[in-house]
Amino acid sequence: DVVLTQTPPTLSATIGQSVSISCRSSQSLLHSNGNTYLNWLLQRPGQPPQLLIYLVSRLESGVPNRFSGSGSGTDFTLKISGVEAEDLGVYYCVQSTHAPPTFGGGTKLELK
Amino acid sequence: EVQLVESGGGLVQPGRSLKLSCAASGFTFSDYNMAWVRQAPKKGLEWVATIIYDGSRTYYRDSVKGRFTISRDNAKSTLYLQMDSLRSEDTATYYCATGYFDYWGQGVMVTVSS
């Protein structure tokens, strides 16, 4: 199975600070069809996960544009340009290029 | 608006069965692969099973193979998870999600304990 390693496991930030989360895959996530099925999710406390970014860098409808995704192959990054209070929670990367789909271990974003 | 509403969770003894349902609305259910994902208390997300849009193929994580069965009724826009021979390690919140994890339900708690 593909292993997704997220770093850091915990991130402390102040409001307005820009932060980045890394997701590294044990193998390339480039599908034979040319797509890279790497998504980013946010799970706020007590809530189900919600999609932020799909196909590495495409912003889900309704998600603020302070969120951005980048990367290719095995290395991916989620950036938040100016953290807001509503961004607190646990961020997960998830891949569905290879079966079975797998999730990263999560990065908890806290207020400093 | 896309909605996924799970039901059927609860407290069950080890070795017993439980069936989860997920009612979908707001999108063309029969066009989407669907999945179940679980989250043990204070833990991360774990994929459980996937079913192809027409029900022709199913996939399971190794730890539930032979015990869990994913199915769907496209006429009713409903996804199911039949869970047999439940173990304490199956205790988790179970989420229904679309196949690429773009839409999620609110989740339903399953507790396996004597």
Short mmCIF file of C-alpha atoms in Angstrom, two decimals:
data_model
loop_
_atom_site.label_atom_id
_atom_site.label_comp_id
_atom_site.label_asym_id
_atom_site.label_seq_id
_atom_site.Cartn_x
_atom_site.Cartn_y
_atom_site.Cartn_z
CA ASP A 1 0.00 0.00 0.00
CA VAL A 2 1.05 3.60 -0.61
CA VAL A 3 2.25 5.30 2.56
CA LEU A 4 1.61 9.03 2.92
CA THR A 5 3.82 10.78 5.46
CA GLN A 6 2.63 14.16 6.67
CA THR A 7 4.85 16.68 8.39
CA PRO A 8 4.75 18.26 10.81
CA PRO A 9 2.30 16.28 12.96
CA THR A 10 1.44 19.45 14.86
CA LEU A 11 1.64 23.05 13.75
CA SER A 12 1.24 26.08 16.00
CA ALA A 13 0.38 29.33 14.28
CA THR A 14 -0.82 32.83 15.03
CA ILE A 15 -3.72 34.41 13.20
CA GLY A 16 -2.44 35.84 9.93
CA GLN A 17 0.63 33.63 9.77
CA SER A 18 1.30 31.61 6.63
CA VAL A 19 1.97 27.90 7.12
CA SER A 20 2.73 24.85 4.98
CA ILE A 21 2.06 21.14 5.44
CA SER A 22 4.01 18.47 3.59
CA CYS A 23 2.69 15.15 2.32
CA ARG A 24 5.23 12.69 0.95
CA SER A 25 4.23 9.50 -0.81
CA SER A 26 6.10 6.19 -0.87
CA GLN A 27 5.53 6.05 -4.63
CA SER A 28 4.57 8.37 -7.42
CA LEU A 29 0.91 9.40 -7.43
CA LEU A 30 0.86 10.15 -11.15
CA HIS A 31 -1.84 7.95 -12.67
CA SER A 32 -1.43 6.42 -16.12
CA ASN A 33 -4.26 8.70 -17.28
CA GLY A 34 -2.15 11.77 -16.47
CA ASN A 35 -4.05 12.79 -13.34
CA THR A 36 -2.59 12.85 -9.84
CA TYR A 37 -5.27 11.88 -7.36
CA LEU A 38 -4.04 13.68 -4.27
CA ASN A 39 -6.56 15.58 -2.17
CA TRP A 40 -6.36 17.66 0.98
CA LEU A 41 -9.05 17.49 3.67
CA LEU A 42 -9.73 19.52 6.81
CA GLN A 43 -11.45 18.00 9.83
CA ARG A 44 -12.58 20.60 12.32
CA PRO A 45 -13.21 19.44 15.91
CA GLY A 46 -16.33 17.31 16.11
CA GLN A 47 -16.96 17.55 12.37
CA PRO A 48 -16.54 15.19 9.42
CA PRO A 49 -13.69 15.84 7.00
CA GLN A 50 -14.30 18.32 4.22
CA LEU A 51 -12.55 18.62 0.89
CA LEU A 52 -10.27 21.61 0.40
CA ILE A 53 -8.08 20.73 -2.57
CA TYR A 54 -8.40 18.00 -5.21
CA LEU A 55 -6.09 16.81 -7.96
CA VAL A 56 -3.14 18.37 -6.11
CA SER A 57 -3.95 22.01 -6.69
CA ARG A 58 -7.62 22.54 -7.61
CA LEU A 59 -9.55 24.53 -5.04
CA GLU A 60 -12.90 23.03 -4.10
CA SER A 61 -15.86 25.34 -4.64
CA GLY A 62 -16.52 27.56 -1.63
CA VAL A 63 -13.05 27.08 -0.12
CA PRO A 64 -11.22 30.36 0.55
CA ASN A 65 -8.35 31.10 -1.81
CA ARG A 66 -5.88 31.44 1.07
CA PHE A 67 -5.62 27.64 0.67
CA SER A 68 -3.40 26.37 -2.12
CA GLY A 69 -1.92 23.04 -3.09
CA SER A 70 1.17 22.20 -5.08
CA GLY A 71 3.51 19.36 -5.88
CA SER A 72 3.98 16.41 -8.16
CA GLY A 73 5.12 12.81 -8.14
CA THR A 74 5.78 12.02 -4.49
CA ASP A 75 6.01 15.45 -2.82
CA PHE A 76 3.01 17.64 -2.12
CA THR A 77 2.35 20.76 -0.08
CA LEU A 78 -0.70 22.50 1.32
CA LYS A 79 -0.19 26.19 2.07
CA ILE A 80 -2.43 28.48 4.07
CA SER A 81 -1.64 32.12 3.33
CA GLY A 82 -2.84 33.89 6.44
CA VAL A 83 -4.33 31.49 8.99
CA GLU A 84 -7.77 32.35 10.32
CA ALA A 85 -9.41 30.97 13.46
CA GLU A 86 -11.80 28.81 11.41
CA ASP A 87 -8.80 26.97 9.88
CA LEU A 88 -7.98 25.16 13.12
CA GLY A 89 -8.32 21.40 13.03
CA VAL A 90 -6.60 18.38 11.51
CA TYR A 91 -5.47 18.35 7.90
CA TYR A 92 -5.18 15.10 5.96
CA CYS A 93 -3.82 14.26 2.54
CA VAL A 94 -5.40 11.31 0.77
CA GLN A 95 -4.41 9.49 -2.39
CA SER A 96 -6.63 7.44 -4.69
CA THR A 97 -4.23 6.93 -7.58
CA HIS A 98 -3.30 3.47 -6.29
CA ALA A 99 -5.58 0.91 -4.71
CA PRO A 100 -6.26 0.87 -1.85
CA PRO A 101 -6.74 4.58 -1.14
CA THR A 102 -4.67 5.76 1.79
CA PHE A 103 -4.62 8.74 4.13
CA GLY A 104 -1.76 10.62 5.67
CA GLY A 105 -1.47 10.57 9.45
CA GLY A 106 -2.79 14.10 9.80
CA THR A 107 -1.41 17.50 10.82
CA LYS A 108 -3.07 19.28 13.70
CA LEU A 109 -3.16 23.05 13.30
CA GLU A 110 -3.35 24.86 16.63
CA LEU A 111 -3.33 28.46 17.73
CA LYS A 112 -0.07 29.63 19.26
CA GLU B 1 -26.85 20.51 -2.07
CA VAL B 2 -25.02 17.20 -1.65
CA GLN B 3 -26.12 15.27 1.43
CA LEU B 4 -24.92 11.94 2.78
CA VAL B 5 -26.77 10.76 5.88
CA GLU B 6 -25.56 7.67 7.70
CA SER B 7 -27.66 5.57 10.05
CA GLY B 8 -27.61 2.21 11.80
CA GLY B 9 -24.78 2.66 14.27
CA GLY B 10 -24.84 1.73 17.94
CA LEU B 11 -23.47 -0.51 20.66
CA VAL B 12 -23.01 -4.17 19.72
CA GLN B 13 -21.35 -7.14 21.38
CA PRO B 14 -18.24 -8.74 19.88
CA GLY B 15 -19.11 -11.33 17.26
CA ARG B 16 -22.47 -9.76 16.44
CA SER B 17 -23.59 -7.93 13.31
CA LEU B 18 -24.64 -4.43 12.36
CA LYS B 19 -25.74 -2.85 9.08
CA LEU B 20 -25.01 0.77 8.24
CA SER B 21 -26.91 2.77 5.66
CA CYS B 22 -26.06 6.00 3.88
CA ALA B 23 -28.82 7.93 2.13
CA ALA B 24 -27.53 10.17 -0.64
CA SER B 25 -29.15 13.20 -2.26
CA GLY B 26 -28.19 16.25 -4.26
CA PHE B 27 -26.14 14.42 -6.87
CA THR B 28 -26.49 11.54 -9.32
CA PHE B 29 -25.66 8.69 -6.95
CA SER B 30 -25.44 6.08 -9.70
CA ASP B 31 -22.58 8.00 -11.35
CA TYR B 32 -20.29 7.84 -8.33
CA ASN B 33 -18.05 5.23 -6.79
CA MET B 34 -18.73 5.23 -3.05
CA ALA B 35 -16.67 4.41 0.01
CA TRP B 36 -16.80 3.81 3.74
CA VAL B 37 -14.07 5.37 5.87
CA ARG B 38 -13.71 4.94 9.62
CA GLN B 39 -12.03 6.82 12.42
CA ALA B 40 -11.28 5.17 15.74
CA PRO B 41 -11.51 7.48 18.78
CA LYS B 42 -8.71 10.06 18.72
CA LYS B 43 -7.18 8.42 15.65
CA GLY B 44 -6.79 9.20 11.96
CA LEU B 45 -8.87 8.27 8.95
CA GLU B 46 -8.85 4.70 7.64
CA TRP B 47 -10.37 3.53 4.37
CA VAL B 48 -12.66 0.52 4.83
CA ALA B 49 -14.29 -0.35 1.50
CA THR B 50 -15.21 0.97 -1.94
CA ILE B 51 -17.91 0.01 -4.41
CA ILE B 52 -17.90 0.92 -8.07
CA TYR B 53 -20.73 3.16 -9.35
CA ASP B 54 -22.73 0.26 -10.83
CA GLY B 55 -22.01 -2.17 -8.01
CA SER B 56 -19.97 -4.42 -10.28
CA ARG B 57 -16.84 -4.41 -8.14
CA THR B 58 -16.02 -4.03 -4.47
CA TYR B 59 -12.77 -3.55 -2.58
CA TYR B 60 -11.95 -3.99 1.11
CA ARG B 61 -9.12 -3.38 3.50
CA ASP B 62 -7.51 -6.62 4.58
CA SER B 63 -8.70 -6.44 8.19
CA VAL B 64 -12.39 -6.47 7.18
CA LYS B 65 -12.28 -8.86 4.21
CA GLY B 66 -14.71 -11.73 4.72
CA ARG B 67 -16.50 -9.88 7.56
CA PHE B 68 -17.80 -6.67 5.95
CA THR B 69 -19.87 -6.34 2.79
CA ILE B 70 -20.38 -3.07 0.95
CA SER B 71 -23.39 -2.79 -1.34
CA ARG B 72 -25.61 -0.17 -2.93
CA ASP B 73 -29.11 0.36 -4.24
CA ASN B 74 -28.93 2.95 -6.99
CA ALA B 75 -32.72 3.11 -7.28
CA LYS B 76 -32.84 4.24 -3.65
CA SER B 77 -29.59 6.26 -3.76
CA THR B 78 -28.42 4.34 -0.73
CA LEU B 79 -25.11 2.82 0.26
CA TYR B 80 -24.79 0.00 2.80
CA LEU B 81 -22.17 -1.64 4.95
CA GLN B 82 -23.02 -5.03 6.44
CA MET B 83 -20.63 -5.71 9.30
CA ASP B 84 -20.45 -9.26 10.66
CA SER B 85 -18.23 -10.88 13.30
CA LEU B 86 -17.53 -7.49 14.79
CA ARG B 87 -14.42 -7.00 16.92
CA SER B 88 -13.49 -4.40 19.50
CA GLU B 89 -10.99 -2.92 17.01
CA ASP B 90 -13.89 -2.09 14.69
CA THR B 91 -15.04 0.54 17.18
CA ALA B 92 -15.04 3.82 15.28
CA THR B 93 -17.05 6.54 13.66
CA TYR B 94 -17.98 5.32 10.19
CA TYR B 95 -18.26 7.84 7.38
CA CYS B 96 -19.84 7.39 4.01
CA ALA B 97 -18.00 9.30 1.28
CA THR B 98 -17.93 9.64 -2.47
CA GLY B 99 -15.21 7.66 -4.18
CA TYR B 100 -12.64 10.41 -4.44
CA PHE B 101 -13.46 11.62 -0.92
CA ASP B 102 -14.96 14.88 -2.12
CA TYR B 103 -18.23 14.59 -0.18
CA TRP B 104 -18.65 13.14 3.32
CA GLY B 105 -21.51 12.28 5.61
CA GLN B 106 -21.68 13.32 9.26
CA GLY B 107 -20.67 9.87 10.42
CA VAL B 108 -22.20 7.23 12.66
CA MET B 109 -20.63 5.74 15.77
CA VAL B 110 -20.17 1.98 16.09
CA THR B 111 -19.06 0.64 19.47
CA VAL B 112 -18.16 -3.02 19.82
CA SER B 113 -18.06 -4.00 23.47
CA SER B 114 -19.42 -6.59 25.85
#
